mmCIF file of C-alpha atoms in Angstrom:
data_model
loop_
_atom_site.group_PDB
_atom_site.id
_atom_site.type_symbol
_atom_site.label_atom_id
_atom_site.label_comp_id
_atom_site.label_asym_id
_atom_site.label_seq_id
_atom_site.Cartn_x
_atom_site.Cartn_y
_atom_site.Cartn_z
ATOM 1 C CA UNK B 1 117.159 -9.909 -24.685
ATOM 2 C CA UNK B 2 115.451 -7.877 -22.008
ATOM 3 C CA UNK B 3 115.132 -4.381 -22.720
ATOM 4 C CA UNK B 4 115.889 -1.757 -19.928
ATOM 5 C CA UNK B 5 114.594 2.012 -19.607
ATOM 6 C CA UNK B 6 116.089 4.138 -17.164
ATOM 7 C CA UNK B 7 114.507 6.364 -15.484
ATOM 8 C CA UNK B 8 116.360 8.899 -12.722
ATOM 9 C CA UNK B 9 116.955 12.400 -12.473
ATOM 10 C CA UNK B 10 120.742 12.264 -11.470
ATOM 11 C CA UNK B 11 122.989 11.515 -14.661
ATOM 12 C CA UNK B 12 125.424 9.228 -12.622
ATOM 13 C CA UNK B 13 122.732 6.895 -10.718
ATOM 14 C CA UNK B 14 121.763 6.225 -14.679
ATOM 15 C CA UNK B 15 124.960 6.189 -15.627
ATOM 16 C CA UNK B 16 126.293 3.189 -13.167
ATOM 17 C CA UNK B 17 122.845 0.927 -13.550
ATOM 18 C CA UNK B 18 123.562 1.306 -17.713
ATOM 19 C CA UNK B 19 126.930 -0.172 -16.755
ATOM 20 C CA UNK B 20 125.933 -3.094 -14.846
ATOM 21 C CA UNK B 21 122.728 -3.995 -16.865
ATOM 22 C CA UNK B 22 124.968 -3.472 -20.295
ATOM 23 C CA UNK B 23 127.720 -5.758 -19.256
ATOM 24 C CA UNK B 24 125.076 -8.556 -18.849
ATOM 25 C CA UNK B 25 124.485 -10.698 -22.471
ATOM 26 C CA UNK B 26 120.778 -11.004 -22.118
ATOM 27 C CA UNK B 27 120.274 -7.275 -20.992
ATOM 28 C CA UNK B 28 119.945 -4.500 -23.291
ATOM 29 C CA UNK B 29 119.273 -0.397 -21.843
ATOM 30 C CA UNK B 30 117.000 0.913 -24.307
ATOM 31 C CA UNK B 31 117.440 4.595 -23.434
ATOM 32 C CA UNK B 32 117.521 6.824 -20.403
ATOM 33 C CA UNK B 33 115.014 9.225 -19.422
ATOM 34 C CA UNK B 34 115.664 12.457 -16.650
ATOM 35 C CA UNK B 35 112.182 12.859 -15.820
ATOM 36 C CA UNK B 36 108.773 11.209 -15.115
ATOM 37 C CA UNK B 37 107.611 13.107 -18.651
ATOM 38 C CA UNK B 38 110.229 11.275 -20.327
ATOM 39 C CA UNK B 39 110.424 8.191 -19.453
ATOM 40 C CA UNK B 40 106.610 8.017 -20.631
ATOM 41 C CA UNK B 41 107.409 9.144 -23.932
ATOM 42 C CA UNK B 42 110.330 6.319 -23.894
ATOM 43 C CA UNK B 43 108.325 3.799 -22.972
ATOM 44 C CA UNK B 44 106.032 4.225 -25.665
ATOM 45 C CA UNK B 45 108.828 4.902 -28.177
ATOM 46 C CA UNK B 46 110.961 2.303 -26.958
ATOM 47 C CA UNK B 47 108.665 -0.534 -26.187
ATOM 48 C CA UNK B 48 111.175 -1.857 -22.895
ATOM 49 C CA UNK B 49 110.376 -5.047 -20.824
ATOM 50 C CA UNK B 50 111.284 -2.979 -17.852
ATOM 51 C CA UNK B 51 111.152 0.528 -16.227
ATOM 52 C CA UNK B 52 113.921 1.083 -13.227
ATOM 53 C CA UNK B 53 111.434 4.645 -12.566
ATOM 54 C CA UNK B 54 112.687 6.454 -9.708
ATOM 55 C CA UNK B 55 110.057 7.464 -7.796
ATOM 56 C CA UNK B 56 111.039 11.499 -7.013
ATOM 57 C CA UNK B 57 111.657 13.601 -10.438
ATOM 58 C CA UNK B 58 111.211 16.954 -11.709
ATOM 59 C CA UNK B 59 107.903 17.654 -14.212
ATOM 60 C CA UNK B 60 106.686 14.271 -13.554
ATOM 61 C CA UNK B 61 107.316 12.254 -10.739
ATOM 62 C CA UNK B 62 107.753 8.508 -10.963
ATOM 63 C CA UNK B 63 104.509 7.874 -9.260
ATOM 64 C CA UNK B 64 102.385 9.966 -12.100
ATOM 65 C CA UNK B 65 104.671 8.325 -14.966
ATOM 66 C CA UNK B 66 104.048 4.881 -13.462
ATOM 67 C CA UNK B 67 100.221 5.629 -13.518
ATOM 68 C CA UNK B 68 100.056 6.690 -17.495
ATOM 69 C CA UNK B 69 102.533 3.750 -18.561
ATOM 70 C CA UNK B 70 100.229 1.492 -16.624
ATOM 71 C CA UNK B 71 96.876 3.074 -17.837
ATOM 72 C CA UNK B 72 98.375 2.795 -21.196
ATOM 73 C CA UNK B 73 97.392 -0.412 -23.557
ATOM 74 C CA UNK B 74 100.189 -0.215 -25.667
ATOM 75 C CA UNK B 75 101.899 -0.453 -23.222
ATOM 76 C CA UNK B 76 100.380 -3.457 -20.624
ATOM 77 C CA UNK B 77 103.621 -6.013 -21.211
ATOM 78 C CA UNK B 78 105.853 -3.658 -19.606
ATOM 79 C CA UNK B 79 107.014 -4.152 -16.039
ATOM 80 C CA UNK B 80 107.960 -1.178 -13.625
ATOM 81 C CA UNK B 81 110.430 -1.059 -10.857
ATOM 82 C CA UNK B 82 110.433 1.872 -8.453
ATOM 83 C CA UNK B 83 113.770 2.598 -7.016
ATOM 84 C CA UNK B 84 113.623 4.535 -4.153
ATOM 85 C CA UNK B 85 116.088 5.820 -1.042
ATOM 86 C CA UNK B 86 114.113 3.920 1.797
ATOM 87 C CA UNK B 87 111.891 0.750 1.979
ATOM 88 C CA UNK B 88 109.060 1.824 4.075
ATOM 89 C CA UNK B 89 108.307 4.714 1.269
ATOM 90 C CA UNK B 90 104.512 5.946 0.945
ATOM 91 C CA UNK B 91 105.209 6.886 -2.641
ATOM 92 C CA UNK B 92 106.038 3.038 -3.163
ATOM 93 C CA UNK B 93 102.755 1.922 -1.632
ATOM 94 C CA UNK B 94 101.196 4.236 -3.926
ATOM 95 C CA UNK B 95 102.985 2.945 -7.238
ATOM 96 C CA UNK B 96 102.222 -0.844 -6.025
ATOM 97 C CA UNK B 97 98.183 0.645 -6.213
ATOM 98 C CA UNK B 98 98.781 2.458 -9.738
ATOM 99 C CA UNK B 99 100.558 -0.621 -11.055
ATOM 100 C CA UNK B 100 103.989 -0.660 -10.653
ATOM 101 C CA UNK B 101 105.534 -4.959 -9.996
ATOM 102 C CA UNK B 102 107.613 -4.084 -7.342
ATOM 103 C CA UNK B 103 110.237 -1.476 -5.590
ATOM 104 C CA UNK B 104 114.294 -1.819 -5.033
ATOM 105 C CA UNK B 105 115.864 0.138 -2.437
ATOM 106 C CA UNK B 106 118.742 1.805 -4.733
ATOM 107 C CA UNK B 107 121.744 0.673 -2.435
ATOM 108 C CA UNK B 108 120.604 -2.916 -3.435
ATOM 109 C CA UNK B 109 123.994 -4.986 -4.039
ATOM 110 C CA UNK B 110 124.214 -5.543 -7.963
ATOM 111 C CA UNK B 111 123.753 -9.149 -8.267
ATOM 112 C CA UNK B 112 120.285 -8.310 -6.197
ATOM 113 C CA UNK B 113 119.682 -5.638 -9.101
ATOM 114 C CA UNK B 114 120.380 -8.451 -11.980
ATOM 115 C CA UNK B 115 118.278 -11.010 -10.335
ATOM 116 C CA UNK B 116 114.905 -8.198 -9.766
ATOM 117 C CA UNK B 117 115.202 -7.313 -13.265
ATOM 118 C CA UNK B 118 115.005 -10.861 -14.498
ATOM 119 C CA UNK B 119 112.386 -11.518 -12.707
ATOM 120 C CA UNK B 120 110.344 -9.086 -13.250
ATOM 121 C CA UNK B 121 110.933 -9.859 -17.176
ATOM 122 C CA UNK B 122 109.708 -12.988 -16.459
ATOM 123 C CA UNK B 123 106.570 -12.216 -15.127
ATOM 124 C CA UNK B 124 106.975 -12.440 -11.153
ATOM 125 C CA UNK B 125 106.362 -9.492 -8.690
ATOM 126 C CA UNK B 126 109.377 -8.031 -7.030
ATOM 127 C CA UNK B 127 108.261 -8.365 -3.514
ATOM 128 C CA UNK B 128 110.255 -8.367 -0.944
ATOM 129 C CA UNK B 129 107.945 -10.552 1.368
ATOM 130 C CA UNK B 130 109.192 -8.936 4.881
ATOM 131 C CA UNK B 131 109.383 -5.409 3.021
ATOM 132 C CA UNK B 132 106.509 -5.331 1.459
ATOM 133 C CA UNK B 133 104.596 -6.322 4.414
ATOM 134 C CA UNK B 134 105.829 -3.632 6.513
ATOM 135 C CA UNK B 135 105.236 -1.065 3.774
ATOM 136 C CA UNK B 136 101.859 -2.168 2.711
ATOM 137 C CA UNK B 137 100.820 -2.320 6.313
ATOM 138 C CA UNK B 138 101.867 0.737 6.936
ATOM 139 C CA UNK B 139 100.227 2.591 4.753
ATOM 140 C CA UNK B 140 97.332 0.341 3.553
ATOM 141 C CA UNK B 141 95.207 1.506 6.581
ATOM 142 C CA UNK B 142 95.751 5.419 5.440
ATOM 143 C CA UNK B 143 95.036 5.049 1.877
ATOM 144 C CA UNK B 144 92.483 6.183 -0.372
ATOM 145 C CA UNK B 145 89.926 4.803 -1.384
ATOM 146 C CA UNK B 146 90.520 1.196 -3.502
ATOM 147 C CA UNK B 147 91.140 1.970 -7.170
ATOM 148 C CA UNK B 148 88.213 -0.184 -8.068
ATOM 149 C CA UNK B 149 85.194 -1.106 -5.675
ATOM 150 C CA UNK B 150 86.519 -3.953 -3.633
ATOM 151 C CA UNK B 151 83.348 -6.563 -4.111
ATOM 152 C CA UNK B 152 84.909 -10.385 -3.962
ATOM 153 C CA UNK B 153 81.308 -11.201 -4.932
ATOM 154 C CA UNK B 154 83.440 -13.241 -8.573
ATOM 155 C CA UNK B 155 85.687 -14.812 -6.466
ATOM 156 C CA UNK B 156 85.145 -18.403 -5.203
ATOM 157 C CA UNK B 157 85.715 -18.930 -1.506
ATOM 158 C CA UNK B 158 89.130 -20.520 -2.435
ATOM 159 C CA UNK B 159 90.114 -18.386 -4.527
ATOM 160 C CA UNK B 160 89.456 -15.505 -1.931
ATOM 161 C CA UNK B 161 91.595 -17.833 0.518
ATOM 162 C CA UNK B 162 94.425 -17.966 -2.062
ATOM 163 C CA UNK B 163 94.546 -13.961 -2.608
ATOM 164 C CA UNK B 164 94.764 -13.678 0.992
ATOM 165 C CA UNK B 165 97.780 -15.909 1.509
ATOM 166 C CA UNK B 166 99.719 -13.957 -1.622
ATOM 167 C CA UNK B 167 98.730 -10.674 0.285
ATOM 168 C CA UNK B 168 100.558 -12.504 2.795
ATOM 169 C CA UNK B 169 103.887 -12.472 1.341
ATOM 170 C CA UNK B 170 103.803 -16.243 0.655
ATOM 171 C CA UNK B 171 104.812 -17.686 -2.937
ATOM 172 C CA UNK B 172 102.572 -20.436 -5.119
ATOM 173 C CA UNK B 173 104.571 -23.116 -3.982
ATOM 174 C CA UNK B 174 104.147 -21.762 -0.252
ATOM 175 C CA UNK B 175 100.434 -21.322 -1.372
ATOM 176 C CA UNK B 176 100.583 -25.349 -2.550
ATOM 177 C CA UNK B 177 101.590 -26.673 0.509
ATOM 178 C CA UNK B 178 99.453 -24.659 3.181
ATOM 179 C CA UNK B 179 96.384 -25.993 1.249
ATOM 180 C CA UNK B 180 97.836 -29.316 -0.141
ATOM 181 C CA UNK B 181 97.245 -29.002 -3.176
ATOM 182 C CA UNK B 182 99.980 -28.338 -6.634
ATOM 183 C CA UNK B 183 101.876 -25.290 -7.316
ATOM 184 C CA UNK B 184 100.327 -25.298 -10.578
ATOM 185 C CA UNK B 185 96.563 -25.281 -9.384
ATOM 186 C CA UNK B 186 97.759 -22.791 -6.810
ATOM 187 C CA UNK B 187 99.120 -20.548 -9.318
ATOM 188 C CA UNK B 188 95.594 -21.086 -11.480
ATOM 189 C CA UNK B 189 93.745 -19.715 -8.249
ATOM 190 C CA UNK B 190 95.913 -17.110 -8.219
ATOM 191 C CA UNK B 191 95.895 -16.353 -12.062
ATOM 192 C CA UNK B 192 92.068 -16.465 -12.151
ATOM 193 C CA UNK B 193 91.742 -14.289 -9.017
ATOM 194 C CA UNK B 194 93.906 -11.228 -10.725
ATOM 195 C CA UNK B 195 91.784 -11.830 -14.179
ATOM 196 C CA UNK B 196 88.691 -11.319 -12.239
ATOM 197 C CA UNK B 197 89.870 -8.094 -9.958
ATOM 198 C CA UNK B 198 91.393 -6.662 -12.877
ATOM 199 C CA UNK B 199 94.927 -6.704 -11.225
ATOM 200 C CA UNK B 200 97.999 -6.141 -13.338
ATOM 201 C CA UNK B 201 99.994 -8.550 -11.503
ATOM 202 C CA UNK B 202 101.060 -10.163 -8.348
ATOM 203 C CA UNK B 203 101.597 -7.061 -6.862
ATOM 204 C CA UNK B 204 98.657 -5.267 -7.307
ATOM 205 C CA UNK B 205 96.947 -8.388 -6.030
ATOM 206 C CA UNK B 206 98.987 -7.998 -3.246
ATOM 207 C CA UNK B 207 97.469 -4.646 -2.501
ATOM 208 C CA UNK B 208 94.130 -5.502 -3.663
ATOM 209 C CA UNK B 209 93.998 -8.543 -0.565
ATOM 210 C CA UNK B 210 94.819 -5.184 1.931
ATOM 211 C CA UNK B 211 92.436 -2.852 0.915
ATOM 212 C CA UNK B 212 90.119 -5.571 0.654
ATOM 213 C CA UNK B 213 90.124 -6.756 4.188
ATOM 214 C CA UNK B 214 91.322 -10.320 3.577
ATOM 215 C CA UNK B 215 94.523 -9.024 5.109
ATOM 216 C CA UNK B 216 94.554 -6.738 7.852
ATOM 217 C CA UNK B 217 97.601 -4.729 8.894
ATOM 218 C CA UNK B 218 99.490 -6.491 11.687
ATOM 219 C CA UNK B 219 97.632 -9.537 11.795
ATOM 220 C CA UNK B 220 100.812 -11.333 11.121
ATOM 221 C CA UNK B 221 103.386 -9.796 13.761
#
């Protein structure tokens, strides 16, 4: 089963995601938090696989509460989501930095919803390749400063070509082919790279490759 917290300030938002993700049979909501405060103390209580966090809420916002759960050893196997109003979201950007394995847009059609949460369970990012370009480039350029001091100095020259090809929105089996080599040495590359940067996942990486430089904003079109 895949355990679900929910975290959203308005009552019937949590009340129609508990309703989908309850009617699946491998997808169980844990609890249900109102605020960014709460849905720490959940998370650690609960233990979920998943965090739907919305990112605005009242004496914690989703941004801060994605920061502790992240920062938090207890509580490194659980994935966040940030569900937000609008793709191109600076908040977002921000929770991709802190830790957070990807963002939904909350008018997402269910079956999109299902699929995100598996995924994320499973171990992938949640990255909309086309969204998360736009939003990343957007912002990346405006940021603060990197979370951790950017030196690639650990990273072998392929490796550094790899991260800059998942900051590119492409996949490991994408990855495999531009280089010719197999989706499961790509994925070692890319496994190796986030060990050595300290990323929490794919999507961190993701950010990491931006701030960076291996990936500068716009240089795809």
């Amino acid at each position: 089963m895949i355990k679900v917290l929910l975290a959203d300030d308005q009552a019937l938002v949590r009340a129609g995601f508990r309703a989908l993700l309850d009617a699946q049979s491998d997808i169980e909501v844990v609890g249900e938090a109102a605020d960014g405060a709460e849905a720490v103390r959940m998370a650690v209580q609960t233990r979920p696989d998943v965090v739907l966090m919305d990112i605005r809420m009242p004496v914690l916002d989703g941004l801060e509460a994605t920061r502790q759960i992240a920062a938090d050893a207890r509580l490194a196997d659980v994935r966040i989501v940030i569900l937000t109003t609008f793709d191109l979201d600076e908040y977002v950007f921000e929770a991709l930095r802190v830790g957070a394995s990807g963002f939904l847009v909350k008018d997402t059609e269910p079956v999109d919803l299902l699929r995100g949460v598996r995924a994320v369970a499973g171990g992938d990012a949640l990255l909309s390749p086309g969204v998360t370009r736009r939003l990343i480039e957007e912002f990346a350029s405006r940021s603060r400063a990197p979370l951790t001091p950017m030196t690639l100095d650990a990273l072998t020259d392929r490796e550094r070509e790899v991260m800059a090809l998942v900051g590119a929105g492409l996949s490991n089996e994408d990855i495999a082919a531009k280089l010719f080599v197999s989706p499961a040495t790509a994925k070692t590359h890319v496994s190796r790279a986030m060990i050595k940067l300290g990323a929490r996942d794919r999507a961190q990486l993701v950010v990491f490759a931006y701030e960076a430089g291996l990936v500068r904003p716009g240089w795809l079109g």
